[in-house]
mmCIF file of N, CA and C in Angstrom:
data_model
loop_
_atom_site.group_PDB
_atom_site.id
_atom_site.type_symbol
_atom_site.label_atom_id
_atom_site.label_comp_id
_atom_site.label_asym_id
_atom_site.label_seq_id
_atom_site.Cartn_x
_atom_site.Cartn_y
_atom_site.Cartn_z
ATOM 1 N N GLN G 200 5.226 -16.585 327.505
ATOM 2 C CA GLN G 200 5.472 -15.374 326.755
ATOM 3 C C GLN G 200 4.603 -14.257 327.322
ATOM 4 N N VAL G 201 5.234 -13.163 327.697
ATOM 5 C CA VAL G 201 4.522 -12.021 328.246
ATOM 6 C C VAL G 201 3.996 -11.164 327.105
ATOM 7 N N LYS G 202 2.741 -10.772 327.222
ATOM 8 C CA LYS G 202 2.151 -9.925 326.201
ATOM 9 C C LYS G 202 1.207 -8.923 326.840
ATOM 10 N N LEU G 203 1.378 -7.667 326.477
ATOM 11 C CA LEU G 203 0.481 -6.591 326.873
ATOM 12 C C LEU G 203 -0.057 -5.969 325.594
ATOM 13 N N VAL G 204 -1.364 -5.955 325.446
ATOM 14 C CA VAL G 204 -1.985 -5.467 324.221
ATOM 15 C C VAL G 204 -2.932 -4.331 324.557
ATOM 16 N N GLU G 205 -2.595 -3.134 324.092
ATOM 17 C CA GLU G 205 -3.433 -1.961 324.304
ATOM 18 C C GLU G 205 -4.459 -1.841 323.185
ATOM 19 N N SER G 206 -5.601 -1.267 323.522
ATOM 20 C CA SER G 206 -6.627 -0.985 322.537
ATOM 21 C C SER G 206 -7.479 0.177 323.023
ATOM 22 N N GLY G 207 -8.268 0.734 322.125
ATOM 23 C CA GLY G 207 -9.199 1.786 322.488
ATOM 24 C C GLY G 207 -8.799 3.180 322.062
ATOM 25 N N GLY G 208 -7.612 3.340 321.510
ATOM 26 C CA GLY G 208 -7.196 4.645 321.049
ATOM 27 C C GLY G 208 -7.930 5.054 319.792
ATOM 28 N N GLY G 209 -7.762 6.312 319.427
ATOM 29 C CA GLY G 209 -8.413 6.822 318.236
ATOM 30 C C GLY G 209 -8.429 8.327 318.212
ATOM 31 N N LEU G 210 -9.240 8.865 317.330
ATOM 32 C CA LEU G 210 -9.398 10.303 317.163
ATOM 33 C C LEU G 210 -10.650 10.767 317.886
ATOM 34 N N VAL G 211 -10.512 11.799 318.698
ATOM 35 C CA VAL G 211 -11.634 12.325 319.464
ATOM 36 C C VAL G 211 -11.533 13.843 319.515
ATOM 37 N N GLU G 212 -12.678 14.505 319.581
ATOM 38 C CA GLU G 212 -12.699 15.959 319.683
ATOM 39 C C GLU G 212 -12.369 16.415 321.097
ATOM 40 N N PRO G 213 -11.833 17.632 321.240
ATOM 41 C CA PRO G 213 -11.619 18.158 322.585
ATOM 42 C C PRO G 213 -12.887 18.109 323.415
ATOM 43 N N GLY G 214 -12.740 17.706 324.664
ATOM 44 C CA GLY G 214 -13.879 17.533 325.546
ATOM 45 C C GLY G 214 -14.491 16.154 325.499
ATOM 46 N N GLY G 215 -14.070 15.341 324.563
ATOM 47 C CA GLY G 215 -14.602 14.000 324.424
ATOM 48 C C GLY G 215 -13.942 13.007 325.355
ATOM 49 N N SER G 216 -14.314 11.742 325.196
ATOM 50 C CA SER G 216 -13.843 10.682 326.073
ATOM 51 C C SER G 216 -13.373 9.475 325.279
ATOM 52 N N LEU G 217 -12.438 8.755 325.857
ATOM 53 C CA LEU G 217 -11.985 7.473 325.350
ATOM 54 C C LEU G 217 -11.705 6.561 326.533
ATOM 55 N N ARG G 218 -11.821 5.270 326.294
ATOM 56 C CA ARG G 218 -11.455 4.286 327.298
ATOM 57 C C ARG G 218 -10.426 3.337 326.708
ATOM 58 N N LEU G 219 -9.228 3.358 327.269
ATOM 59 C CA LEU G 219 -8.169 2.471 326.839
ATOM 60 C C LEU G 219 -8.189 1.187 327.653
ATOM 61 N N SER G 220 -7.845 0.088 326.995
ATOM 62 C CA SER G 220 -7.746 -1.201 327.650
ATOM 63 C C SER G 220 -6.363 -1.787 327.425
ATOM 64 N N CYS G 221 -5.902 -2.555 328.385
ATOM 65 C CA CYS G 221 -4.648 -3.285 328.268
ATOM 66 C C CYS G 221 -4.883 -4.696 328.761
ATOM 67 N N ALA G 222 -4.828 -5.645 327.851
ATOM 68 C CA ALA G 222 -5.009 -7.050 328.187
ATOM 69 C C ALA G 222 -3.647 -7.691 328.420
ATOM 70 N N ALA G 223 -3.457 -8.253 329.600
ATOM 71 C CA ALA G 223 -2.188 -8.858 329.982
ATOM 72 C C ALA G 223 -2.287 -10.376 329.940
ATOM 73 N N SER G 224 -1.235 -11.006 329.453
ATOM 74 C CA SER G 224 -1.147 -12.453 329.457
ATOM 75 C C SER G 224 0.302 -12.860 329.692
ATOM 76 N N GLY G 225 0.502 -14.080 330.171
ATOM 77 C CA GLY G 225 1.841 -14.575 330.413
ATOM 78 C C GLY G 225 2.469 -14.094 331.703
ATOM 79 N N ILE G 226 1.695 -13.426 332.553
ATOM 80 C CA ILE G 226 2.185 -12.959 333.841
ATOM 81 C C ILE G 226 1.203 -13.341 334.931
ATOM 82 N N ARG G 227 1.712 -13.405 336.147
ATOM 83 C CA ARG G 227 0.836 -13.521 337.304
ATOM 84 C C ARG G 227 0.355 -12.111 337.607
ATOM 85 N N PHE G 228 -0.806 -11.802 337.114
ATOM 86 C CA PHE G 228 -1.324 -10.443 337.109
ATOM 87 C C PHE G 228 -1.346 -9.823 338.503
ATOM 88 N N SER G 229 -1.662 -10.614 339.502
ATOM 89 C CA SER G 229 -1.785 -10.101 340.862
ATOM 90 C C SER G 229 -0.445 -9.743 341.495
ATOM 91 N N ALA G 230 0.667 -10.021 340.829
ATOM 92 C CA ALA G 230 1.990 -9.706 341.346
ATOM 93 C C ALA G 230 2.568 -8.431 340.743
ATOM 94 N N TYR G 231 1.790 -7.725 339.947
ATOM 95 C CA TYR G 231 2.306 -6.595 339.185
ATOM 96 C C TYR G 231 1.561 -5.302 339.473
ATOM 97 N N THR G 232 2.336 -4.254 339.660
ATOM 98 C CA THR G 232 1.801 -2.912 339.547
ATOM 99 C C THR G 232 1.636 -2.606 338.061
ATOM 100 N N MET G 233 0.517 -2.029 337.691
ATOM 101 C CA MET G 233 0.242 -1.695 336.304
ATOM 102 C C MET G 233 0.242 -0.180 336.128
ATOM 103 N N GLY G 234 0.666 0.249 334.953
ATOM 104 C CA GLY G 234 0.728 1.673 334.703
ATOM 105 C C GLY G 234 0.400 2.031 333.272
ATOM 106 N N TRP G 235 0.006 3.278 333.095
ATOM 107 C CA TRP G 235 -0.167 3.871 331.773
ATOM 108 C C TRP G 235 0.838 5.003 331.612
ATOM 109 N N TYR G 236 1.555 4.978 330.513
ATOM 110 C CA TYR G 236 2.509 6.014 330.154
ATOM 111 C C TYR G 236 2.146 6.560 328.789
ATOM 112 N N ARG G 237 2.612 7.750 328.490
ATOM 113 C CA ARG G 237 2.362 8.308 327.170
ATOM 114 C C ARG G 237 3.583 9.068 326.678
ATOM 115 N N GLN G 238 3.690 9.135 325.366
ATOM 116 C CA GLN G 238 4.773 9.872 324.743
ATOM 117 C C GLN G 238 4.213 10.682 323.581
ATOM 118 N N ALA G 239 4.297 11.994 323.707
ATOM 119 C CA ALA G 239 3.858 12.904 322.668
ATOM 120 C C ALA G 239 5.027 13.220 321.751
ATOM 121 N N PRO G 240 4.751 13.667 320.529
ATOM 122 C CA PRO G 240 5.828 14.017 319.611
ATOM 123 C C PRO G 240 6.778 15.045 320.214
ATOM 124 N N GLY G 241 8.064 14.759 320.172
ATOM 125 C CA GLY G 241 9.064 15.668 320.699
ATOM 126 C C GLY G 241 9.174 15.702 322.207
ATOM 127 N N LYS G 242 8.462 14.822 322.890
ATOM 128 C CA LYS G 242 8.454 14.811 324.349
ATOM 129 C C LYS G 242 9.014 13.495 324.878
ATOM 130 N N GLN G 243 9.428 13.515 326.139
ATOM 131 C CA GLN G 243 9.840 12.306 326.824
ATOM 132 C C GLN G 243 8.615 11.517 327.270
ATOM 133 N N ARG G 244 8.796 10.217 327.408
ATOM 134 C CA ARG G 244 7.719 9.400 327.922
ATOM 135 C C ARG G 244 7.443 9.770 329.377
ATOM 136 N N GLU G 245 6.169 9.885 329.721
ATOM 137 C CA GLU G 245 5.792 10.260 331.068
ATOM 138 C C GLU G 245 4.728 9.316 331.609
ATOM 139 N N MET G 246 4.730 9.159 332.916
ATOM 140 C CA MET G 246 3.719 8.346 333.563
ATOM 141 C C MET G 246 2.427 9.131 333.674
ATOM 142 N N VAL G 247 1.334 8.501 333.298
ATOM 143 C CA VAL G 247 0.015 9.102 333.381
ATOM 144 C C VAL G 247 -0.732 8.607 334.606
ATOM 145 N N ALA G 248 -0.707 7.302 334.810
ATOM 146 C CA ALA G 248 -1.443 6.701 335.914
ATOM 147 C C ALA G 248 -0.825 5.363 336.262
ATOM 148 N N ARG G 249 -1.000 4.953 337.503
ATOM 149 C CA ARG G 249 -0.563 3.633 337.929
ATOM 150 C C ARG G 249 -1.498 3.111 338.999
ATOM 151 N N ILE G 250 -1.540 1.794 339.115
ATOM 152 C CA ILE G 250 -2.391 1.162 340.105
ATOM 153 C C ILE G 250 -1.628 0.020 340.743
ATOM 154 N N SER G 251 -1.687 -0.059 342.056
ATOM 155 C CA SER G 251 -0.961 -1.069 342.809
ATOM 156 C C SER G 251 -1.705 -2.393 342.799
ATOM 157 N N ILE G 252 -1.026 -3.410 343.340
ATOM 158 C CA ILE G 252 -1.662 -4.715 343.479
ATOM 159 C C ILE G 252 -2.924 -4.604 344.315
ATOM 160 N N GLY G 253 -2.878 -3.780 345.337
ATOM 161 C CA GLY G 253 -4.021 -3.604 346.205
ATOM 162 C C GLY G 253 -5.081 -2.658 345.699
ATOM 163 N N GLY G 254 -4.834 -2.010 344.566
ATOM 164 C CA GLY G 254 -5.833 -1.141 343.969
ATOM 165 C C GLY G 254 -5.647 0.340 344.218
ATOM 166 N N THR G 255 -4.572 0.732 344.903
ATOM 167 C CA THR G 255 -4.298 2.141 345.105
ATOM 168 C C THR G 255 -3.828 2.771 343.801
ATOM 169 N N THR G 256 -4.405 3.893 343.441
ATOM 170 C CA THR G 256 -4.083 4.550 342.180
ATOM 171 C C THR G 256 -3.331 5.851 342.397
ATOM 172 N N GLY G 257 -2.567 6.214 341.403
ATOM 173 C CA GLY G 257 -1.889 7.486 341.371
ATOM 174 C C GLY G 257 -1.988 8.073 339.982
ATOM 175 N N LEU G 258 -2.159 9.384 339.901
ATOM 176 C CA LEU G 258 -2.329 10.063 338.626
ATOM 177 C C LEU G 258 -1.366 11.230 338.517
ATOM 178 N N ALA G 259 -0.932 11.500 337.308
ATOM 179 C CA ALA G 259 -0.166 12.704 337.062
ATOM 180 C C ALA G 259 -1.041 13.923 337.312
ATOM 181 N N ASP G 260 -0.422 15.010 337.757
ATOM 182 C CA ASP G 260 -1.188 16.219 338.054
ATOM 183 C C ASP G 260 -1.978 16.705 336.842
ATOM 184 N N SER G 261 -1.423 16.520 335.665
ATOM 185 C CA SER G 261 -2.044 17.032 334.454
ATOM 186 C C SER G 261 -3.349 16.326 334.095
ATOM 187 N N VAL G 262 -3.573 15.137 334.657
ATOM 188 C CA VAL G 262 -4.772 14.381 334.310
ATOM 189 C C VAL G 262 -5.683 14.137 335.500
ATOM 190 N N THR G 263 -5.268 14.543 336.685
ATOM 191 C CA THR G 263 -6.095 14.359 337.863
ATOM 192 C C THR G 263 -7.431 15.063 337.683
ATOM 193 N N GLY G 264 -8.496 14.352 337.988
ATOM 194 C CA GLY G 264 -9.833 14.895 337.809
ATOM 195 C C GLY G 264 -10.438 14.598 336.467
ATOM 196 N N ARG G 265 -9.628 14.117 335.529
ATOM 197 C CA ARG G 265 -10.123 13.817 334.193
ATOM 198 C C ARG G 265 -9.963 12.344 333.835
ATOM 199 N N PHE G 266 -8.905 11.704 334.318
ATOM 200 C CA PHE G 266 -8.623 10.306 334.000
ATOM 201 C C PHE G 266 -8.849 9.432 335.229
ATOM 202 N N THR G 267 -9.221 8.183 334.979
ATOM 203 C CA THR G 267 -9.394 7.200 336.034
ATOM 204 C C THR G 267 -8.805 5.870 335.584
ATOM 205 N N MET G 268 -8.010 5.242 336.447
ATOM 206 C CA MET G 268 -7.443 3.942 336.135
ATOM 207 C C MET G 268 -8.074 2.873 337.013
ATOM 208 N N SER G 269 -8.249 1.689 336.442
ATOM 209 C CA SER G 269 -8.796 0.574 337.183
ATOM 210 C C SER G 269 -8.188 -0.726 336.672
ATOM 211 N N ARG G 270 -8.354 -1.797 337.454
ATOM 212 C CA ARG G 270 -7.876 -3.099 337.021
ATOM 213 C C ARG G 270 -8.912 -4.162 337.355
ATOM 214 N N ASP G 271 -8.966 -5.171 336.516
ATOM 215 C CA ASP G 271 -9.902 -6.268 336.663
ATOM 216 C C ASP G 271 -9.090 -7.548 336.799
ATOM 217 N N HIS G 272 -9.099 -8.138 337.987
ATOM 218 C CA HIS G 272 -8.302 -9.333 338.247
ATOM 219 C C HIS G 272 -8.922 -10.599 337.681
ATOM 220 N N VAL G 273 -10.151 -10.518 337.218
ATOM 221 C CA VAL G 273 -10.786 -11.667 336.588
ATOM 222 C C VAL G 273 -10.337 -11.805 335.143
ATOM 223 N N THR G 274 -10.293 -10.693 334.432
ATOM 224 C CA THR G 274 -9.922 -10.700 333.019
ATOM 225 C C THR G 274 -8.467 -10.321 332.777
ATOM 226 N N ASN G 275 -7.715 -9.981 333.828
ATOM 227 C CA ASN G 275 -6.320 -9.549 333.697
ATOM 228 C C ASN G 275 -6.204 -8.348 332.756
ATOM 229 N N THR G 276 -7.061 -7.394 332.973
ATOM 230 C CA THR G 276 -7.133 -6.217 332.120
ATOM 231 C C THR G 276 -7.095 -4.954 332.969
ATOM 232 N N VAL G 277 -6.385 -3.953 332.493
ATOM 233 C CA VAL G 277 -6.403 -2.639 333.117
ATOM 234 C C VAL G 277 -7.013 -1.644 332.145
ATOM 235 N N TYR G 278 -7.585 -0.589 332.706
ATOM 236 C CA TYR G 278 -8.299 0.395 331.915
ATOM 237 C C TYR G 278 -7.830 1.798 332.265
ATOM 238 N N LEU G 279 -7.971 2.679 331.311
ATOM 239 C CA LEU G 279 -7.773 4.101 331.543
ATOM 240 C C LEU G 279 -8.954 4.832 330.938
ATOM 241 N N GLN G 280 -9.834 5.313 331.794
ATOM 242 C CA GLN G 280 -10.960 6.113 331.355
ATOM 243 C C GLN G 280 -10.516 7.558 331.257
ATOM 244 N N MET G 281 -10.616 8.126 330.068
ATOM 245 C CA MET G 281 -10.148 9.473 329.805
ATOM 246 C C MET G 281 -11.337 10.351 329.427
ATOM 247 N N ASP G 282 -11.607 11.337 330.252
ATOM 248 C CA ASP G 282 -12.697 12.278 330.023
ATOM 249 C C ASP G 282 -12.137 13.683 329.867
ATOM 250 N N SER G 283 -12.949 14.563 329.315
ATOM 251 C CA SER G 283 -12.554 15.964 329.124
ATOM 252 C C SER G 283 -11.197 16.070 328.442
ATOM 253 N N LEU G 284 -11.040 15.341 327.377
ATOM 254 C CA LEU G 284 -9.749 15.283 326.702
ATOM 255 C C LEU G 284 -9.367 16.619 326.092
ATOM 256 N N LYS G 285 -8.074 16.883 326.121
ATOM 257 C CA LYS G 285 -7.503 18.108 325.600
ATOM 258 C C LYS G 285 -6.515 17.786 324.489
ATOM 259 N N PRO G 286 -6.261 18.734 323.595
ATOM 260 C CA PRO G 286 -5.267 18.483 322.547
ATOM 261 C C PRO G 286 -3.913 18.054 323.097
ATOM 262 N N GLU G 287 -3.520 18.563 324.255
ATOM 263 C CA GLU G 287 -2.239 18.193 324.834
ATOM 264 C C GLU G 287 -2.195 16.762 325.354
ATOM 265 N N ASP G 288 -3.332 16.071 325.360
ATOM 266 C CA ASP G 288 -3.355 14.654 325.696
ATOM 267 C C ASP G 288 -2.949 13.777 324.519
ATOM 268 N N THR G 289 -2.802 14.363 323.349
ATOM 269 C CA THR G 289 -2.417 13.608 322.160
ATOM 270 C C THR G 289 -1.055 12.954 322.368
ATOM 271 N N ALA G 290 -0.998 11.646 322.192
ATOM 272 C CA ALA G 290 0.227 10.892 322.423
ATOM 273 C C ALA G 290 -0.021 9.430 322.094
ATOM 274 N N VAL G 291 1.059 8.668 322.060
ATOM 275 C CA VAL G 291 0.953 7.220 322.071
ATOM 276 C C VAL G 291 0.923 6.779 323.520
ATOM 277 N N TYR G 292 -0.068 5.993 323.873
ATOM 278 C CA TYR G 292 -0.242 5.535 325.240
ATOM 279 C C TYR G 292 0.221 4.090 325.359
ATOM 280 N N TYR G 293 1.068 3.833 326.355
ATOM 281 C CA TYR G 293 1.666 2.526 326.565
ATOM 282 C C TYR G 293 1.241 1.924 327.895
ATOM 283 N N CYS G 294 1.000 0.646 327.875
ATOM 284 C CA CYS G 294 0.713 -0.117 329.082
ATOM 285 C C CYS G 294 2.008 -0.686 329.640
ATOM 286 N N ASN G 295 2.151 -0.634 330.954
ATOM 287 C CA ASN G 295 3.342 -1.144 331.626
ATOM 288 C C ASN G 295 2.955 -2.087 332.751
ATOM 289 N N ALA G 296 3.720 -3.156 332.894
ATOM 290 C CA ALA G 296 3.568 -4.082 334.005
ATOM 291 C C ALA G 296 4.892 -4.176 334.741
ATOM 292 N N HIS G 297 4.878 -3.891 336.034
ATOM 293 C CA HIS G 297 6.085 -3.910 336.865
ATOM 294 C C HIS G 297 5.889 -4.926 337.979
ATOM 295 N N ARG G 298 6.747 -5.941 338.019
ATOM 296 C CA ARG G 298 6.603 -6.997 339.012
ATOM 297 C C ARG G 298 7.078 -6.546 340.381
ATOM 298 N N GLU G 299 6.222 -6.712 341.366
ATOM 299 C CA GLU G 299 6.524 -6.325 342.735
ATOM 300 C C GLU G 299 6.868 -7.520 343.620
ATOM 301 N N VAL G 300 6.598 -8.726 343.173
ATOM 302 C CA VAL G 300 6.844 -9.945 343.927
ATOM 303 C C VAL G 300 7.955 -10.729 343.244
ATOM 304 N N GLY G 301 8.986 -11.100 344.024
ATOM 305 C CA GLY G 301 10.104 -11.843 343.471
ATOM 306 C C GLY G 301 11.045 -10.941 342.681
ATOM 307 N N PRO G 302 11.819 -11.539 341.759
ATOM 308 C CA PRO G 302 12.757 -10.745 340.969
ATOM 309 C C PRO G 302 12.051 -9.643 340.189
ATOM 310 N N GLY G 303 12.727 -8.511 340.053
ATOM 311 C CA GLY G 303 12.142 -7.410 339.327
ATOM 312 C C GLY G 303 11.948 -7.731 337.857
ATOM 313 N N ALA G 304 10.890 -7.198 337.302
ATOM 314 C CA ALA G 304 10.608 -7.361 335.885
ATOM 315 C C ALA G 304 9.777 -6.182 335.420
ATOM 316 N N ASP G 305 9.915 -5.841 334.159
ATOM 317 C CA ASP G 305 9.234 -4.680 333.600
ATOM 318 C C ASP G 305 8.873 -4.987 332.150
ATOM 319 N N TYR G 306 7.594 -4.866 331.820
ATOM 320 C CA TYR G 306 7.122 -5.195 330.484
ATOM 321 C C TYR G 306 6.292 -4.051 329.925
ATOM 322 N N TRP G 307 6.321 -3.930 328.595
ATOM 323 C CA TRP G 307 5.638 -2.846 327.898
ATOM 324 C C TRP G 307 4.813 -3.366 326.739
ATOM 325 N N GLY G 308 3.684 -2.723 326.513
ATOM 326 C CA GLY G 308 2.906 -2.986 325.328
ATOM 327 C C GLY G 308 3.428 -2.188 324.146
ATOM 328 N N GLN G 309 2.797 -2.363 322.996
ATOM 329 C CA GLN G 309 3.239 -1.692 321.783
ATOM 330 C C GLN G 309 2.671 -0.293 321.620
ATOM 331 N N GLY G 310 1.674 0.039 322.394
ATOM 332 C CA GLY G 310 1.126 1.381 322.384
ATOM 333 C C GLY G 310 -0.119 1.515 321.530
ATOM 334 N N THR G 311 -0.925 2.518 321.855
ATOM 335 C CA THR G 311 -2.105 2.859 321.076
ATOM 336 C C THR G 311 -2.178 4.376 320.944
ATOM 337 N N GLN G 312 -2.478 4.840 319.750
ATOM 338 C CA GLN G 312 -2.458 6.271 319.461
ATOM 339 C C GLN G 312 -3.749 6.935 319.915
ATOM 340 N N VAL G 313 -3.608 8.037 320.632
ATOM 341 C CA VAL G 313 -4.727 8.892 321.007
ATOM 342 C C VAL G 313 -4.492 10.264 320.394
ATOM 343 N N THR G 314 -5.441 10.726 319.609
ATOM 344 C CA THR G 314 -5.342 12.037 318.985
ATOM 345 C C THR G 314 -6.569 12.853 319.351
ATOM 346 N N VAL G 315 -6.345 14.006 319.954
ATOM 347 C CA VAL G 315 -7.423 14.904 320.360
ATOM 348 C C VAL G 315 -7.333 16.143 319.484
ATOM 349 N N SER G 316 -8.301 16.300 318.610
ATOM 350 C CA SER G 316 -8.261 17.387 317.647
ATOM 351 C C SER G 316 -9.657 17.704 317.152
ATOM 352 N N ALA G 317 -9.878 18.969 316.862
ATOM 353 C CA ALA G 317 -11.136 19.389 316.272
ATOM 354 C C ALA G 317 -11.131 19.186 314.772
#
């Protein structure tokens, strides 16, 4: 059974920081590109960050310089370090696992709420 569990969301003031975690189980972690997506009220879901099997990262222009993604192959966990948060970062953040080895597969977590407000 594949399971992606996000945690670390919450309420933070503008300029503050949060660290999101995504614990993966039921997959061969080293065969998957991992990603963070977010969906704000009234908006389409968008990709925030992704990291390849080899550790290459990519970030959306809106978060470059403020967010950092990483993965830990020992604990099968990915992280999103979010600094200098802005109100427009408010959204539900979702963890994604995309299989790059063998048949294609795509899995999603249930999401964690991030609210940036004074």
